[in-house]
mmCIF file with all atom_site columns, C-alpha atoms in Angstrom:
data_model
loop_
_atom_site.group_PDB
_atom_site.id
_atom_site.type_symbol
_atom_site.label_atom_id
_atom_site.label_alt_id
_atom_site.label_comp_id
_atom_site.label_asym_id
_atom_site.label_entity_id
_atom_site.label_seq_id
_atom_site.pdbx_PDB_ins_code
_atom_site.Cartn_x
_atom_site.Cartn_y
_atom_site.Cartn_z
_atom_site.occupancy
_atom_site.B_iso_or_equiv
_atom_site.pdbx_formal_charge
_atom_site.auth_seq_id
_atom_site.auth_comp_id
_atom_site.auth_asym_id
_atom_site.auth_atom_id
_atom_site.pdbx_PDB_model_num
ATOM 1   C CA . UNK A 1 1   ? 234.754 -17.348 -110.887 1.00 69.00 ? 9   UNK A CA 1
ATOM 2   C CA . UNK A 1 2   ? 236.285 -14.229 -108.851 1.00 71.00 ? 10  UNK A CA 1
ATOM 3   C CA . UNK A 1 3   ? 237.317 -16.697 -105.662 1.00 78.00 ? 11  UNK A CA 1
ATOM 4   C CA . UNK A 1 4   ? 238.926 -19.093 -108.421 1.00 79.00 ? 12  UNK A CA 1
ATOM 5   C CA . UNK A 1 5   ? 240.820 -16.479 -110.265 1.00 73.00 ? 13  UNK A CA 1
ATOM 6   C CA . UNK A 1 6   ? 242.481 -14.537 -106.868 1.00 73.00 ? 14  UNK A CA 1
ATOM 7   C CA . UNK A 1 7   ? 244.292 -17.744 -105.808 1.00 79.00 ? 15  UNK A CA 1
ATOM 8   C CA . UNK A 1 8   ? 246.138 -17.300 -109.072 1.00 77.00 ? 16  UNK A CA 1
ATOM 9   C CA . UNK A 1 9   ? 247.428 -14.105 -108.072 1.00 75.00 ? 17  UNK A CA 1
ATOM 10  C CA . UNK A 1 10  ? 250.632 -13.240 -106.695 1.00 75.00 ? 18  UNK A CA 1
ATOM 11  C CA . UNK A 1 11  ? 252.791 -10.635 -105.283 1.00 73.00 ? 19  UNK A CA 1
ATOM 12  C CA . UNK A 1 12  ? 254.394 -10.787 -108.699 1.00 76.00 ? 20  UNK A CA 1
ATOM 13  C CA . UNK A 1 13  ? 251.457 -11.691 -110.516 1.00 76.00 ? 21  UNK A CA 1
ATOM 14  C CA . UNK A 1 14  ? 250.439 -8.522  -113.567 1.00 76.00 ? 22  UNK A CA 1
ATOM 15  C CA . UNK A 1 15  ? 247.090 -9.151  -115.309 1.00 75.00 ? 23  UNK A CA 1
ATOM 16  C CA . UNK A 1 16  ? 246.707 -8.054  -118.315 1.00 80.00 ? 24  UNK A CA 1
ATOM 17  C CA . UNK A 1 17  ? 242.790 -6.676  -118.518 1.00 76.00 ? 25  UNK A CA 1
ATOM 18  C CA . UNK A 1 18  ? 241.599 -6.314  -122.326 1.00 79.00 ? 26  UNK A CA 1
ATOM 19  C CA . UNK A 1 19  ? 237.926 -4.867  -123.078 1.00 76.00 ? 27  UNK A CA 1
ATOM 20  C CA . UNK A 1 20  ? 236.776 -5.175  -126.889 1.00 77.00 ? 28  UNK A CA 1
ATOM 21  C CA . UNK A 1 21  ? 236.575 -1.175  -127.964 1.00 73.00 ? 29  UNK A CA 1
ATOM 22  C CA . UNK A 1 22  ? 234.461 0.237   -131.373 1.00 69.00 ? 30  UNK A CA 1
ATOM 23  C CA . UNK A 1 23  ? 237.592 2.766   -131.266 1.00 64.00 ? 31  UNK A CA 1
ATOM 24  C CA . UNK A 1 24  ? 241.177 2.089   -132.546 1.00 61.00 ? 32  UNK A CA 1
ATOM 25  C CA . UNK A 1 25  ? 243.255 1.826   -129.513 1.00 57.00 ? 33  UNK A CA 1
ATOM 26  C CA . UNK A 1 26  ? 245.814 -1.289  -127.903 1.00 57.00 ? 34  UNK A CA 1
ATOM 27  C CA . UNK A 1 27  ? 247.184 0.969   -126.331 1.00 62.00 ? 35  UNK A CA 1
ATOM 28  C CA . UNK A 1 28  ? 248.373 -0.783  -122.758 1.00 58.00 ? 36  UNK A CA 1
ATOM 29  C CA . UNK A 1 29  ? 247.184 1.496   -119.682 1.00 56.00 ? 37  UNK A CA 1
ATOM 30  C CA . UNK A 1 30  ? 248.274 1.028   -116.257 1.00 54.00 ? 38  UNK A CA 1
ATOM 31  C CA . UNK A 1 31  ? 245.320 0.714   -113.876 1.00 50.00 ? 39  UNK A CA 1
ATOM 32  C CA . UNK A 1 32  ? 243.122 2.410   -112.624 1.00 52.00 ? 40  UNK A CA 1
ATOM 33  C CA . UNK A 1 33  ? 240.435 0.781   -114.917 1.00 55.00 ? 41  UNK A CA 1
ATOM 34  C CA . UNK A 1 34  ? 237.017 1.141   -115.610 1.00 59.00 ? 42  UNK A CA 1
ATOM 35  C CA . UNK A 1 35  ? 234.779 0.982   -112.228 1.00 61.00 ? 43  UNK A CA 1
ATOM 36  C CA . UNK A 1 36  ? 233.683 -1.934  -113.646 1.00 63.00 ? 44  UNK A CA 1
ATOM 37  C CA . UNK A 1 37  ? 236.525 -4.220  -114.045 1.00 61.00 ? 45  UNK A CA 1
ATOM 38  C CA . UNK A 1 38  ? 237.342 -3.543  -109.776 1.00 59.00 ? 46  UNK A CA 1
ATOM 39  C CA . UNK A 1 39  ? 234.993 -6.417  -108.716 1.00 64.00 ? 47  UNK A CA 1
ATOM 40  C CA . UNK A 1 40  ? 236.668 -8.872  -111.123 1.00 63.00 ? 48  UNK A CA 1
ATOM 41  C CA . UNK A 1 41  ? 240.014 -7.911  -110.425 1.00 64.00 ? 49  UNK A CA 1
ATOM 42  C CA . UNK A 1 42  ? 241.960 -9.156  -108.194 1.00 63.00 ? 50  UNK A CA 1
ATOM 43  C CA . UNK A 1 43  ? 244.000 -6.364  -106.387 1.00 61.00 ? 51  UNK A CA 1
ATOM 44  C CA . UNK A 1 44  ? 246.718 -8.399  -104.460 1.00 57.00 ? 52  UNK A CA 1
ATOM 45  C CA . UNK A 1 45  ? 249.766 -8.831  -106.400 1.00 54.00 ? 53  UNK A CA 1
ATOM 46  C CA . UNK A 1 46  ? 252.604 -4.927  -105.733 1.00 50.00 ? 54  UNK A CA 1
ATOM 47  C CA . UNK A 1 47  ? 252.736 -5.075  -109.932 1.00 58.00 ? 55  UNK A CA 1
ATOM 48  C CA . UNK A 1 48  ? 250.112 -3.293  -111.833 1.00 67.00 ? 56  UNK A CA 1
ATOM 49  C CA . UNK A 1 49  ? 248.202 -4.681  -113.974 1.00 70.00 ? 57  UNK A CA 1
ATOM 50  C CA . UNK A 1 50  ? 247.190 -3.502  -117.354 1.00 75.00 ? 58  UNK A CA 1
ATOM 51  C CA . UNK A 1 51  ? 244.651 -2.391  -118.849 1.00 75.00 ? 59  UNK A CA 1
ATOM 52  C CA . UNK A 1 52  ? 243.939 -2.127  -122.600 1.00 79.00 ? 60  UNK A CA 1
ATOM 53  C CA . UNK A 1 53  ? 240.620 -1.479  -125.008 1.00 80.00 ? 61  UNK A CA 1
ATOM 54  C CA . UNK A 1 54  ? 241.100 -3.150  -128.334 1.00 85.00 ? 62  UNK A CA 1
ATOM 55  C CA . UNK A 1 55  ? 238.879 -3.068  -131.199 1.00 87.00 ? 63  UNK A CA 1
ATOM 56  C CA . UNK A 1 56  ? 237.894 -6.468  -132.199 1.00 89.00 ? 64  UNK A CA 1
ATOM 57  C CA . UNK A 1 57  ? 238.892 -6.599  -134.918 1.00 90.00 ? 65  UNK A CA 1
ATOM 58  C CA . UNK A 1 58  ? 242.561 -6.071  -133.927 1.00 90.00 ? 66  UNK A CA 1
ATOM 59  C CA . UNK A 1 59  ? 241.788 -8.527  -131.372 1.00 91.00 ? 67  UNK A CA 1
ATOM 60  C CA . UNK A 1 60  ? 241.003 -11.171 -134.642 1.00 93.00 ? 68  UNK A CA 1
ATOM 61  C CA . UNK A 1 61  ? 244.240 -9.879  -136.457 1.00 93.00 ? 69  UNK A CA 1
ATOM 62  C CA . UNK A 1 62  ? 246.134 -11.186 -132.922 1.00 93.00 ? 70  UNK A CA 1
ATOM 63  C CA . UNK A 1 63  ? 244.333 -14.123 -133.255 1.00 94.00 ? 71  UNK A CA 1
ATOM 64  C CA . UNK A 1 64  ? 245.355 -15.616 -136.377 1.00 94.00 ? 72  UNK A CA 1
ATOM 65  C CA . UNK A 1 65  ? 248.935 -15.475 -135.476 1.00 93.00 ? 73  UNK A CA 1
ATOM 66  C CA . UNK A 1 66  ? 248.127 -18.466 -133.108 1.00 91.00 ? 74  UNK A CA 1
ATOM 67  C CA . UNK A 1 67  ? 245.792 -20.081 -135.283 1.00 90.00 ? 75  UNK A CA 1
ATOM 68  C CA . UNK A 1 68  ? 242.702 -19.041 -133.841 1.00 93.00 ? 76  UNK A CA 1
ATOM 69  C CA . UNK A 1 69  ? 239.357 -18.313 -135.585 1.00 90.00 ? 77  UNK A CA 1
ATOM 70  C CA . UNK A 1 70  ? 238.230 -15.233 -133.958 1.00 91.00 ? 78  UNK A CA 1
ATOM 71  C CA . UNK A 1 71  ? 235.371 -12.565 -135.587 1.00 87.00 ? 79  UNK A CA 1
ATOM 72  C CA . UNK A 1 72  ? 235.999 -9.637  -137.094 1.00 84.00 ? 80  UNK A CA 1
ATOM 73  C CA . UNK A 1 73  ? 232.499 -8.242  -136.542 1.00 85.00 ? 81  UNK A CA 1
ATOM 74  C CA . UNK A 1 74  ? 231.158 -8.176  -132.547 1.00 84.00 ? 82  UNK A CA 1
ATOM 75  C CA . UNK A 1 75  ? 229.254 -12.087 -132.186 1.00 86.00 ? 83  UNK A CA 1
ATOM 76  C CA . UNK A 1 76  ? 226.599 -12.519 -129.967 1.00 88.00 ? 84  UNK A CA 1
ATOM 77  C CA . UNK A 1 77  ? 226.600 -13.076 -126.112 1.00 85.00 ? 85  UNK A CA 1
ATOM 78  C CA . UNK A 1 78  ? 226.304 -16.171 -126.832 1.00 89.00 ? 86  UNK A CA 1
ATOM 79  C CA . UNK A 1 79  ? 228.746 -17.066 -129.506 1.00 87.00 ? 87  UNK A CA 1
ATOM 80  C CA . UNK A 1 80  ? 231.085 -15.012 -127.674 1.00 86.00 ? 88  UNK A CA 1
ATOM 81  C CA . UNK A 1 81  ? 230.963 -17.794 -124.034 1.00 87.00 ? 89  UNK A CA 1
ATOM 82  C CA . UNK A 1 82  ? 232.611 -19.720 -126.649 1.00 88.00 ? 90  UNK A CA 1
ATOM 83  C CA . UNK A 1 83  ? 235.713 -18.002 -127.505 1.00 91.00 ? 91  UNK A CA 1
ATOM 84  C CA . UNK A 1 84  ? 236.070 -16.355 -124.992 1.00 88.00 ? 92  UNK A CA 1
ATOM 85  C CA . UNK A 1 85  ? 239.025 -18.534 -124.290 1.00 90.00 ? 93  UNK A CA 1
ATOM 86  C CA . UNK A 1 86  ? 240.578 -17.579 -127.413 1.00 93.00 ? 94  UNK A CA 1
ATOM 87  C CA . UNK A 1 87  ? 240.420 -14.130 -127.059 1.00 92.00 ? 95  UNK A CA 1
ATOM 88  C CA . UNK A 1 88  ? 242.260 -14.441 -123.992 1.00 91.00 ? 96  UNK A CA 1
ATOM 89  C CA . UNK A 1 89  ? 245.127 -15.889 -126.048 1.00 94.00 ? 97  UNK A CA 1
ATOM 90  C CA . UNK A 1 90  ? 245.053 -13.188 -128.308 1.00 94.00 ? 98  UNK A CA 1
ATOM 91  C CA . UNK A 1 91  ? 245.153 -10.593 -126.221 1.00 92.00 ? 99  UNK A CA 1
ATOM 92  C CA . UNK A 1 92  ? 248.354 -12.324 -125.102 1.00 92.00 ? 100 UNK A CA 1
ATOM 93  C CA . UNK A 1 93  ? 248.963 -12.882 -128.365 1.00 95.00 ? 101 UNK A CA 1
ATOM 94  C CA . UNK A 1 94  ? 248.389 -8.535  -129.019 1.00 92.00 ? 102 UNK A CA 1
ATOM 95  C CA . UNK A 1 95  ? 250.674 -8.220  -125.439 1.00 90.00 ? 103 UNK A CA 1
ATOM 96  C CA . UNK A 1 96  ? 253.406 -10.134 -126.728 1.00 92.00 ? 104 UNK A CA 1
ATOM 97  C CA . UNK A 1 97  ? 253.585 -8.639  -130.218 1.00 91.00 ? 105 UNK A CA 1
ATOM 98  C CA . UNK A 1 98  ? 253.468 -5.332  -129.507 1.00 88.00 ? 106 UNK A CA 1
ATOM 99  C CA . UNK A 1 99  ? 255.174 -4.667  -126.431 1.00 86.00 ? 107 UNK A CA 1
ATOM 100 C CA . UNK A 1 100 ? 257.485 -7.333  -126.120 1.00 90.00 ? 108 UNK A CA 1
ATOM 101 C CA . UNK A 1 101 ? 261.578 -7.500  -127.123 1.00 93.00 ? 109 UNK A CA 1
ATOM 102 C CA . UNK A 1 102 ? 261.767 -9.411  -130.860 1.00 93.00 ? 110 UNK A CA 1
ATOM 103 C CA . UNK A 1 103 ? 264.396 -12.332 -128.916 1.00 92.00 ? 111 UNK A CA 1
ATOM 104 C CA . UNK A 1 104 ? 261.755 -12.754 -125.940 1.00 94.00 ? 112 UNK A CA 1
ATOM 105 C CA . UNK A 1 105 ? 258.979 -13.130 -128.491 1.00 94.00 ? 113 UNK A CA 1
ATOM 106 C CA . UNK A 1 106 ? 259.907 -14.710 -130.891 1.00 94.00 ? 114 UNK A CA 1
ATOM 107 C CA . UNK A 1 107 ? 260.967 -17.947 -128.291 1.00 95.00 ? 115 UNK A CA 1
ATOM 108 C CA . UNK A 1 108 ? 257.689 -17.387 -126.493 1.00 95.00 ? 116 UNK A CA 1
ATOM 109 C CA . UNK A 1 109 ? 255.552 -17.012 -130.055 1.00 95.00 ? 117 UNK A CA 1
ATOM 110 C CA . UNK A 1 110 ? 256.949 -20.506 -130.927 1.00 95.00 ? 118 UNK A CA 1
ATOM 111 C CA . UNK A 1 111 ? 256.092 -21.667 -127.485 1.00 95.00 ? 119 UNK A CA 1
ATOM 112 C CA . UNK A 1 112 ? 252.722 -21.264 -127.566 1.00 95.00 ? 120 UNK A CA 1
ATOM 113 C CA . UNK A 1 113 ? 252.271 -22.104 -131.167 1.00 94.00 ? 121 UNK A CA 1
ATOM 114 C CA . UNK A 1 114 ? 254.140 -25.566 -130.735 1.00 95.00 ? 122 UNK A CA 1
ATOM 115 C CA . UNK A 1 115 ? 251.315 -26.241 -127.126 1.00 92.00 ? 123 UNK A CA 1
ATOM 116 C CA . UNK A 1 116 ? 248.173 -25.017 -129.294 1.00 89.00 ? 124 UNK A CA 1
ATOM 117 C CA . UNK A 1 117 ? 249.987 -27.923 -132.203 1.00 90.00 ? 125 UNK A CA 1
ATOM 118 C CA . UNK A 1 118 ? 250.051 -30.206 -129.421 1.00 91.00 ? 126 UNK A CA 1
ATOM 119 C CA . UNK A 1 119 ? 245.988 -29.407 -128.783 1.00 87.00 ? 127 UNK A CA 1
ATOM 120 C CA . UNK A 1 120 ? 244.941 -29.358 -132.033 1.00 85.00 ? 128 UNK A CA 1
ATOM 121 C CA . UNK A 1 121 ? 246.751 -33.851 -132.166 1.00 89.00 ? 129 UNK A CA 1
ATOM 122 C CA . UNK A 1 122 ? 245.821 -34.952 -128.453 1.00 85.00 ? 130 UNK A CA 1
ATOM 123 C CA . UNK A 1 123 ? 243.618 -37.613 -128.374 1.00 74.00 ? 131 UNK A CA 1
ATOM 124 C CA . UNK A 1 124 ? 239.951 -37.256 -126.098 1.00 77.00 ? 132 UNK A CA 1
ATOM 125 C CA . UNK A 1 125 ? 240.215 -39.268 -123.809 1.00 74.00 ? 133 UNK A CA 1
ATOM 126 C CA . UNK A 1 126 ? 239.091 -42.928 -124.110 1.00 75.00 ? 134 UNK A CA 1
ATOM 127 C CA . UNK A 1 127 ? 236.637 -43.685 -121.793 1.00 77.00 ? 135 UNK A CA 1
ATOM 128 C CA . UNK A 1 128 ? 235.874 -47.359 -120.424 1.00 71.00 ? 136 UNK A CA 1
#
C-alpha cells in the first residue's frame, strides 16, 4: 500500500495527515510527524506535509457536512477499517472549513457535495 501511495506524490504534493486524538486540537502542524508516521508518509515532495490530531467528535462533525456517517465515539478496529475512506474525506472537509478562504471553500465544498450525490445515485455495474 505504501508503494501505491508514493506513486501519487510529486514535488508539488502536500499531504494532510489526520490522527485521531483524545485531546482537543484541530490545529495543523507542519512535519515532523510522530515517528510511527515516518515510514507511511511519502517524503518526496518539495512542499511540507501537514499533520493534525483531531478528536473523533470534530472529525464526525466535519463528516456530517459531507453527508458522511461517522461515529462520535471510538469504533472497534474492525469497524474503523470500513470507514477509513470516510475519515479521510472528513479530514479534508475539516481542513477546507478551517483553513481555506471562504470563496474557495464554497466552490470546493459544492463540487465535493455534487460528487457525493452522484456517487449515491450511481447504479452498480450490470453483470452478465
